[in-house]
PDB file of C-alpha atoms and ligand atoms in Angstrom:
ATOM      1  CA  MET A  24      12.901 -13.617 -12.656  1.00  0.00           C
ATOM      2  CA  LYS A  25      13.006 -10.128 -13.188  1.00  0.00           C
ATOM      3  CA  ILE A  26      10.978  -8.056 -10.845  1.00  0.00           C
ATOM      4  CA  GLY A  27      10.560  -4.148 -10.785  1.00  0.00           C
ATOM      5  CA  LEU A  28       9.260  -2.055  -7.853  1.00  0.00           C
ATOM      6  CA  ILE A  29       8.634   1.179  -6.932  1.00  0.00           C
ATOM      7  CA  SER A  30       6.276   3.338  -4.001  1.00  0.00           C
ATOM      8  CA  ASP A  31       4.941   6.920  -2.993  1.00  0.00           C
ATOM      9  CA  LEU A  32       5.119   8.241  -6.423  1.00  0.00           C
ATOM     10  CA  HIS A  33       1.903  10.700  -5.099  1.00  0.00           C
ATOM     11  CA  THR A  34       1.377  12.163  -8.273  1.00  0.00           C
ATOM     12  CA  ASP A  35      -0.944  14.735  -6.238  1.00  0.00           C
ATOM     13  CA  VAL A  36       1.682  16.666  -4.714  1.00  0.00           C
ATOM     14  CA  THR A  37       3.526  17.850  -7.317  1.00  0.00           C
ATOM     15  CA  LEU A  38       3.389  19.244 -11.108  1.00  0.00           C
ATOM     16  CA  PHE A  39       7.170  17.260 -11.012  1.00  0.00           C
ATOM     17  CA  ASN A  40       5.298  14.079  -9.533  1.00  0.00           C
ATOM     18  CA  LYS A  41       2.778  13.858 -12.133  1.00  0.00           C
ATOM     19  CA  ALA A  42       5.140  14.095 -15.298  1.00  0.00           C
ATOM     20  CA  LEU A  43       7.476  11.329 -13.753  1.00  0.00           C
ATOM     21  CA  VAL A  44       4.981   9.308 -14.549  1.00  0.00           C
ATOM     22  CA  PRO A  45       5.350   8.267 -18.181  1.00  0.00           C
ATOM     23  CA  HIS A  46       9.455   8.343 -17.576  1.00  0.00           C
ATOM     24  CA  LEU A  47       8.652   6.202 -15.163  1.00  0.00           C
ATOM     25  CA  ILE A  48       6.304   3.536 -18.062  1.00  0.00           C
ATOM     26  CA  GLU A  49       8.927   4.194 -20.318  1.00  0.00           C
ATOM     27  CA  ALA A  50      11.529   2.826 -17.895  1.00  0.00           C
ATOM     28  CA  VAL A  51       9.575  -0.145 -16.731  1.00  0.00           C
ATOM     29  CA  LYS A  52       9.267  -1.215 -20.688  1.00  0.00           C
ATOM     30  CA  THR A  53      12.738  -0.848 -21.599  1.00  0.00           C
ATOM     31  CA  ALA A  54      13.874  -2.987 -17.668  1.00  0.00           C
ATOM     32  CA  GLU A  55      11.179  -5.534 -19.475  1.00  0.00           C
ATOM     33  CA  PHE A  56      10.216  -7.140 -16.002  1.00  0.00           C
ATOM     34  CA  ASP A  57       8.440 -10.060 -15.724  1.00  0.00           C
ATOM     35  CA  VAL A  58       6.714  -8.568 -12.576  1.00  0.00           C
ATOM     36  CA  PHE A  59       6.308  -4.405 -11.577  1.00  0.00           C
ATOM     37  CA  VAL A  60       5.172  -3.527  -8.441  1.00  0.00           C
ATOM     38  CA  LEU A  61       3.497  -0.450  -7.346  1.00  0.00           C
ATOM     39  CA  ALA A  62       3.850  -0.525  -3.321  1.00  0.00           C
ATOM     40  CA  GLY A  63       1.564   2.615  -2.347  1.00  0.00           C
ATOM     41  CA  ASP A  64       0.986   6.048  -2.098  1.00  0.00           C
ATOM     42  CA  LEU A  65      -0.170   7.205  -5.312  1.00  0.00           C
ATOM     43  CA  ALA A  66      -2.443   9.554  -4.446  1.00  0.00           C
ATOM     44  CA  ARG A  67      -4.745  10.428  -2.224  1.00  0.00           C
ATOM     45  CA  HIS A  68      -8.258  11.155  -4.288  1.00  0.00           C
ATOM     46  CA  LEU A  69      -9.182   8.212  -6.032  1.00  0.00           C
ATOM     47  CA  VAL A  70      -9.260  10.596  -9.362  1.00  0.00           C
ATOM     48  CA  GLN A  71      -6.131  11.035  -9.526  1.00  0.00           C
ATOM     49  CA  LEU A  72      -5.205   7.575  -7.942  1.00  0.00           C
ATOM     50  CA  SER A  73      -7.336   6.069 -11.072  1.00  0.00           C
ATOM     51  CA  GLU A  74      -5.648   7.954 -13.379  1.00  0.00           C
ATOM     52  CA  THR A  75      -1.810   6.942 -12.643  1.00  0.00           C
ATOM     53  CA  LEU A  76      -3.567   3.246 -12.409  1.00  0.00           C
ATOM     54  CA  ASN A  77      -4.595   3.935 -15.854  1.00  0.00           C
ATOM     55  CA  ALA A  78      -1.464   5.366 -17.227  1.00  0.00           C
ATOM     56  CA  PHE A  79      -0.034   2.280 -16.624  1.00  0.00           C
ATOM     57  CA  HIS A  80      -3.034   0.174 -18.062  1.00  0.00           C
ATOM     58  CA  LEU A  81      -2.989   1.875 -21.322  1.00  0.00           C
ATOM     59  CA  ALA A  82       1.075   1.389 -21.904  1.00  0.00           C
ATOM     60  CA  ASP A  83       0.120  -1.740 -22.534  1.00  0.00           C
ATOM     61  CA  LEU A  84       3.165  -3.283 -21.004  1.00  0.00           C
ATOM     62  CA  THR A  85       4.006  -6.787 -20.663  1.00  0.00           C
ATOM     63  CA  CYS A  86       5.000  -7.454 -17.176  1.00  0.00           C
ATOM     64  CA  GLN A  87       2.088  -8.138 -14.536  1.00  0.00           C
ATOM     65  CA  LYS A  88       1.374  -5.271 -12.475  1.00  0.00           C
ATOM     66  CA  LEU A  89       1.135  -5.610  -8.854  1.00  0.00           C
ATOM     67  CA  PHE A  90      -0.464  -3.126  -6.312  1.00  0.00           C
ATOM     68  CA  VAL A  91      -0.717  -2.499  -2.958  1.00  0.00           C
ATOM     69  CA  PRO A  92      -2.255   0.461  -1.249  1.00  0.00           C
ATOM     70  CA  GLY A  93      -0.686   3.080   1.199  1.00  0.00           C
ATOM     71  CA  ASN A  94      -1.486   5.302   3.388  1.00  0.00           C
ATOM     72  CA  HIS A  95      -2.465   8.647   1.972  1.00  0.00           C
ATOM     73  CA  ASP A  96      -4.577   6.265  -1.027  1.00  0.00           C
ATOM     74  CA  ILE A  97      -6.363   4.671   1.802  1.00  0.00           C
ATOM     75  CA  TRP A  98      -7.226   9.024   3.203  1.00  0.00           C
ATOM     76  CA  ALA A  99     -11.008   9.236   3.246  1.00  0.00           C
ATOM     77  CA  THR A 100     -11.612  12.353   1.845  1.00  0.00           C
ATOM     78  CA  GLU A 101     -14.081  11.901  -1.040  1.00  0.00           C
ATOM     79  CA  THR A 102     -17.303  12.536   1.104  1.00  0.00           C
ATOM     80  CA  THR A 103     -18.034  12.519   4.482  1.00  0.00           C
ATOM     81  CA  ASP A 104     -19.311   8.873   4.649  1.00  0.00           C
ATOM     82  CA  VAL A 105     -16.518   7.487   3.321  1.00  0.00           C
ATOM     83  CA  THR A 106     -14.005   4.948   5.263  1.00  0.00           C
ATOM     84  CA  SER A 107     -10.714   3.673   4.814  1.00  0.00           C
ATOM     85  CA  GLU A 108     -12.364   0.294   4.710  1.00  0.00           C
ATOM     86  CA  LEU A 109     -14.246   1.568   1.731  1.00  0.00           C
ATOM     87  CA  LYS A 110     -11.565   2.813   0.029  1.00  0.00           C
ATOM     88  CA  CYS A 111      -9.222  -0.133  -0.088  1.00  0.00           C
ATOM     89  CA  GLU A 112     -12.148  -1.933  -1.657  1.00  0.00           C
ATOM     90  CA  ILE A 113     -12.952   0.588  -4.430  1.00  0.00           C
ATOM     91  CA  ILE A 114      -9.181   0.647  -4.737  1.00  0.00           C
ATOM     92  CA  SER A 115      -9.420  -3.238  -5.571  1.00  0.00           C
ATOM     93  CA  LYS A 116     -11.686  -2.566  -8.401  1.00  0.00           C
ATOM     94  CA  LEU A 117      -9.820   0.297  -9.647  1.00  0.00           C
ATOM     95  CA  CYS A 118      -7.012  -2.116  -9.794  1.00  0.00           C
ATOM     96  CA  HIS A 119      -9.083  -5.444 -11.817  1.00  0.00           C
ATOM     97  CA  GLU A 120      -9.710  -2.316 -14.184  1.00  0.00           C
ATOM     98  CA  CYS A 121      -6.324  -1.233 -14.608  1.00  0.00           C
ATOM     99  CA  GLY A 122      -4.764  -4.354 -15.192  1.00  0.00           C
ATOM    100  CA  PHE A 123      -3.540  -4.644 -11.719  1.00  0.00           C
ATOM    101  CA  HIS A 124      -3.534  -7.623  -9.172  1.00  0.00           C
ATOM    102  CA  PRO A 125      -4.589  -6.085  -5.641  1.00  0.00           C
ATOM    103  CA  LEU A 126      -2.577  -7.924  -3.490  1.00  0.00           C
ATOM    104  CA  MET A 127      -4.565  -6.601  -0.332  1.00  0.00           C
ATOM    105  CA  GLU A 128      -7.564  -9.023  -2.218  1.00  0.00           C
ATOM    106  CA  ALA A 129      -5.495 -12.109  -2.319  1.00  0.00           C
ATOM    107  CA  PRO A 130      -1.444 -13.627  -3.134  1.00  0.00           C
ATOM    108  CA  PHE A 131      -0.111 -13.555  -6.523  1.00  0.00           C
ATOM    109  CA  ILE A 132       1.935 -16.764  -7.767  1.00  0.00           C
ATOM    110  CA  LYS A 133       4.021 -16.696 -10.629  1.00  0.00           C
ATOM    111  CA  GLU A 134       6.689 -19.178 -11.891  1.00  0.00           C
ATOM    112  CA  GLY A 135       6.426 -20.995  -8.764  1.00  0.00           C
ATOM    113  CA  ILE A 136       6.855 -17.219  -6.563  1.00  0.00           C
ATOM    114  CA  GLY A 137       4.293 -16.236  -4.298  1.00  0.00           C
ATOM    115  CA  PHE A 138       3.552 -12.451  -3.828  1.00  0.00           C
ATOM    116  CA  CYS A 139       2.280 -11.782  -0.670  1.00  0.00           C
ATOM    117  CA  GLY A 140       1.063  -8.547   0.139  1.00  0.00           C
ATOM    118  CA  THR A 141      -0.746  -5.547   2.144  1.00  0.00           C
ATOM    119  CA  ILE A 142      -0.838  -1.989   2.951  1.00  0.00           C
ATOM    120  CA  GLY A 143       0.122  -2.843   6.733  1.00  0.00           C
ATOM    121  CA  TRP A 144      -0.499  -0.711   9.347  1.00  0.00           C
ATOM    122  CA  TYR A 145       1.462   0.451  12.805  1.00  0.00           C
ATOM    123  CA  ASP A 146       1.177  -0.213  16.366  1.00  0.00           C
ATOM    124  CA  TYR A 147       4.093   2.599  17.572  1.00  0.00           C
ATOM    125  CA  SER A 148       6.351  -0.592  18.219  1.00  0.00           C
ATOM    126  CA  PHE A 149       8.328   0.791  15.988  1.00  0.00           C
ATOM    127  CA  ALA A 150       9.424   3.675  17.955  1.00  0.00           C
ATOM    128  CA  PRO A 151      12.687   4.551  18.461  1.00  0.00           C
ATOM    129  CA  ASP A 152      13.390   3.007  22.466  1.00  0.00           C
ATOM    130  CA  GLY A 153      14.938   6.787  23.403  1.00  0.00           C
ATOM    131  CA  TYR A 154      11.567   8.660  23.081  1.00  0.00           C
ATOM    132  CA  ASP A 155       9.415   8.496  26.159  1.00  0.00           C
ATOM    133  CA  PHE A 156       5.883   8.824  24.626  1.00  0.00           C
ATOM    134  CA  SER A 157       3.384   6.235  25.914  1.00  0.00           C
ATOM    135  CA  ASP A 158       1.038   4.396  23.389  1.00  0.00           C
ATOM    136  CA  ALA A 159      -1.959   6.947  24.235  1.00  0.00           C
ATOM    137  CA  GLU A 160       0.412  10.026  22.800  1.00  0.00           C
ATOM    138  CA  TYR A 161       1.594   8.016  19.864  1.00  0.00           C
ATOM    139  CA  ALA A 162      -2.052   7.324  19.220  1.00  0.00           C
ATOM    140  CA  GLU A 163      -2.923  11.078  19.692  1.00  0.00           C
ATOM    141  CA  LYS A 164      -0.469  11.648  16.561  1.00  0.00           C
ATOM    142  CA  THR A 165       0.323  15.275  17.570  1.00  0.00           C
ATOM    143  CA  LEU A 166       3.082  16.987  18.753  1.00  0.00           C
ATOM    144  CA  MET A 167       3.319  20.843  19.229  1.00  0.00           C
ATOM    145  CA  GLY A 168       0.613  21.849  17.551  1.00  0.00           C
ATOM    146  CA  ALA A 169       1.919  19.438  14.427  1.00  0.00           C
ATOM    147  CA  VAL A 170      -0.547  16.766  13.174  1.00  0.00           C
ATOM    148  CA  TRP A 171       0.530  13.590  11.420  1.00  0.00           C
ATOM    149  CA  ASN A 172      -2.291  13.545   8.644  1.00  0.00           C
ATOM    150  CA  ASP A 173      -3.169  10.203   9.432  1.00  0.00           C
ATOM    151  CA  LYS A 174      -4.973  11.338  12.291  1.00  0.00           C
ATOM    152  CA  ARG A 175      -7.117  13.278  10.176  1.00  0.00           C
ATOM    153  CA  TYR A 176      -7.988  11.257   7.419  1.00  0.00           C
ATOM    154  CA  ALA A 177      -7.301   7.720   7.581  1.00  0.00           C
ATOM    155  CA  LYS A 178     -11.049   6.574   8.764  1.00  0.00           C
ATOM    156  CA  TRP A 179     -10.661   3.080  10.085  1.00  0.00           C
ATOM    157  CA  SER A 180     -13.121   1.781  12.125  1.00  0.00           C
ATOM    158  CA  ASP A 181     -10.189   0.396  14.798  1.00  0.00           C
ATOM    159  CA  THR A 182      -7.471   1.786  16.670  1.00  0.00           C
ATOM    160  CA  ASP A 183      -4.204   1.493  14.802  1.00  0.00           C
ATOM    161  CA  CYS A 184      -3.078  -1.534  16.966  1.00  0.00           C
ATOM    162  CA  ALA A 185      -6.505  -3.456  15.716  1.00  0.00           C
ATOM    163  CA  ILE A 186      -5.990  -2.310  12.353  1.00  0.00           C
ATOM    164  CA  ALA A 187      -2.081  -3.134  12.174  1.00  0.00           C
ATOM    165  CA  ARG A 188      -3.346  -6.660  13.590  1.00  0.00           C
ATOM    166  CA  ARG A 189      -6.189  -7.348  11.193  1.00  0.00           C
ATOM    167  CA  PHE A 190      -3.673  -7.180   8.505  1.00  0.00           C
ATOM    168  CA  GLN A 191      -0.793  -8.616   9.668  1.00  0.00           C
ATOM    169  CA  VAL A 192      -3.282 -11.468  10.542  1.00  0.00           C
ATOM    170  CA  ASP A 193      -4.557 -11.266   6.783  1.00  0.00           C
ATOM    171  CA  LEU A 194      -0.795 -11.265   5.756  1.00  0.00           C
ATOM    172  CA  GLU A 195      -0.443 -14.752   7.776  1.00  0.00           C
ATOM    173  CA  THR A 196      -3.010 -16.003   6.008  1.00  0.00           C
ATOM    174  CA  GLN A 197      -2.337 -15.199   2.763  1.00  0.00           C
ATOM    175  CA  ILE A 198       1.651 -17.087   3.621  1.00  0.00           C
ATOM    176  CA  ALA A 199       0.206 -19.785   4.698  1.00  0.00           C
ATOM    177  CA  THR A 200      -2.365 -20.137   1.426  1.00  0.00           C
ATOM    178  CA  VAL A 201       0.292 -19.882  -1.158  1.00  0.00           C
ATOM    179  CA  ARG A 202       3.389 -21.629   1.074  1.00  0.00           C
ATOM    180  CA  ASN A 203       2.996 -25.468   0.108  1.00  0.00           C
ATOM    181  CA  ASP A 204       2.226 -24.388  -4.101  1.00  0.00           C
ATOM    182  CA  VAL A 205       6.084 -21.964  -4.386  1.00  0.00           C
ATOM    183  CA  SER A 206       9.419 -21.886  -3.779  1.00  0.00           C
ATOM    184  CA  ARG A 207      10.097 -18.383  -2.242  1.00  0.00           C
ATOM    185  CA  ILE A 208       7.605 -16.262  -1.311  1.00  0.00           C
ATOM    186  CA  ILE A 209       7.528 -11.934  -1.645  1.00  0.00           C
ATOM    187  CA  VAL A 210       5.821  -9.861   1.033  1.00  0.00           C
ATOM    188  CA  VAL A 211       4.838  -6.621  -0.486  1.00  0.00           C
ATOM    189  CA  THR A 212       3.540  -4.237   2.377  1.00  0.00           C
ATOM    190  CA  HIS A 213       3.257  -0.407   2.645  1.00  0.00           C
ATOM    191  CA  HIS A 214       3.989  -0.156   6.558  1.00  0.00           C
ATOM    192  CA  VAL A 215       5.794  -2.881   8.170  1.00  0.00           C
ATOM    193  CA  PRO A 216       4.333  -5.359   9.874  1.00  0.00           C
ATOM    194  CA  GLY A 217       3.855  -5.283  13.863  1.00  0.00           C
ATOM    195  CA  VAL A 218       6.029  -7.391  15.557  1.00  0.00           C
ATOM    196  CA  TYR A 219       3.838 -10.330  16.422  1.00  0.00           C
ATOM    197  CA  PRO A 220       5.744 -13.504  15.637  1.00  0.00           C
ATOM    198  CA  ILE A 221       5.096 -14.743  12.282  1.00  0.00           C
ATOM    199  CA  PRO A 222       5.297 -18.562  11.829  1.00  0.00           C
ATOM    200  CA  TRP A 223       6.988 -19.024   9.131  1.00  0.00           C
TER     201      TRP A 223
HETATM  202 FE1  FE2 B 315       3.183   6.363   2.989  1.00  0.00          FE
END
């Protein structure tokens, strides 16, 4: 099976990023992938995100298309009441409309290979040992006046650690669901999952 994967197109950051999309689609066609995965960070706004998904949809690619969101995709900026959980739901619907299988929603099996996926999240456990910051300081996402933008725009209903754990449990459930039906499992995440033991 031939699998292609890319992430972080960030089509809303520069015009060059957006201009790459048709070239990428041509490259995917030429490569004749069986499965093509977009692993998050297409765009922060739903309009640009759906435009990009739709560009792949309109290209009539013969491969199966899979998607997991990234942290920029779930930034909740459209209205004051939108949450990151709601954006995940909306993105899944957009995926269905554009011929992408949203891996956050359910695993996918093709030819004995199981694809499981989640955005994942961070619990600070991958911080370098040399840094003397507490978890509370990491949670502030602010240093010397600089702000990590997930602080401003990621609007989850719980703490980073709880969200990371939630998505890891989701991933473990997906893996448990498919493991007896497949010979191999491929996991797609945007963030590296936490360091909790995974019973594989
Ligand atoms: Fe990202």
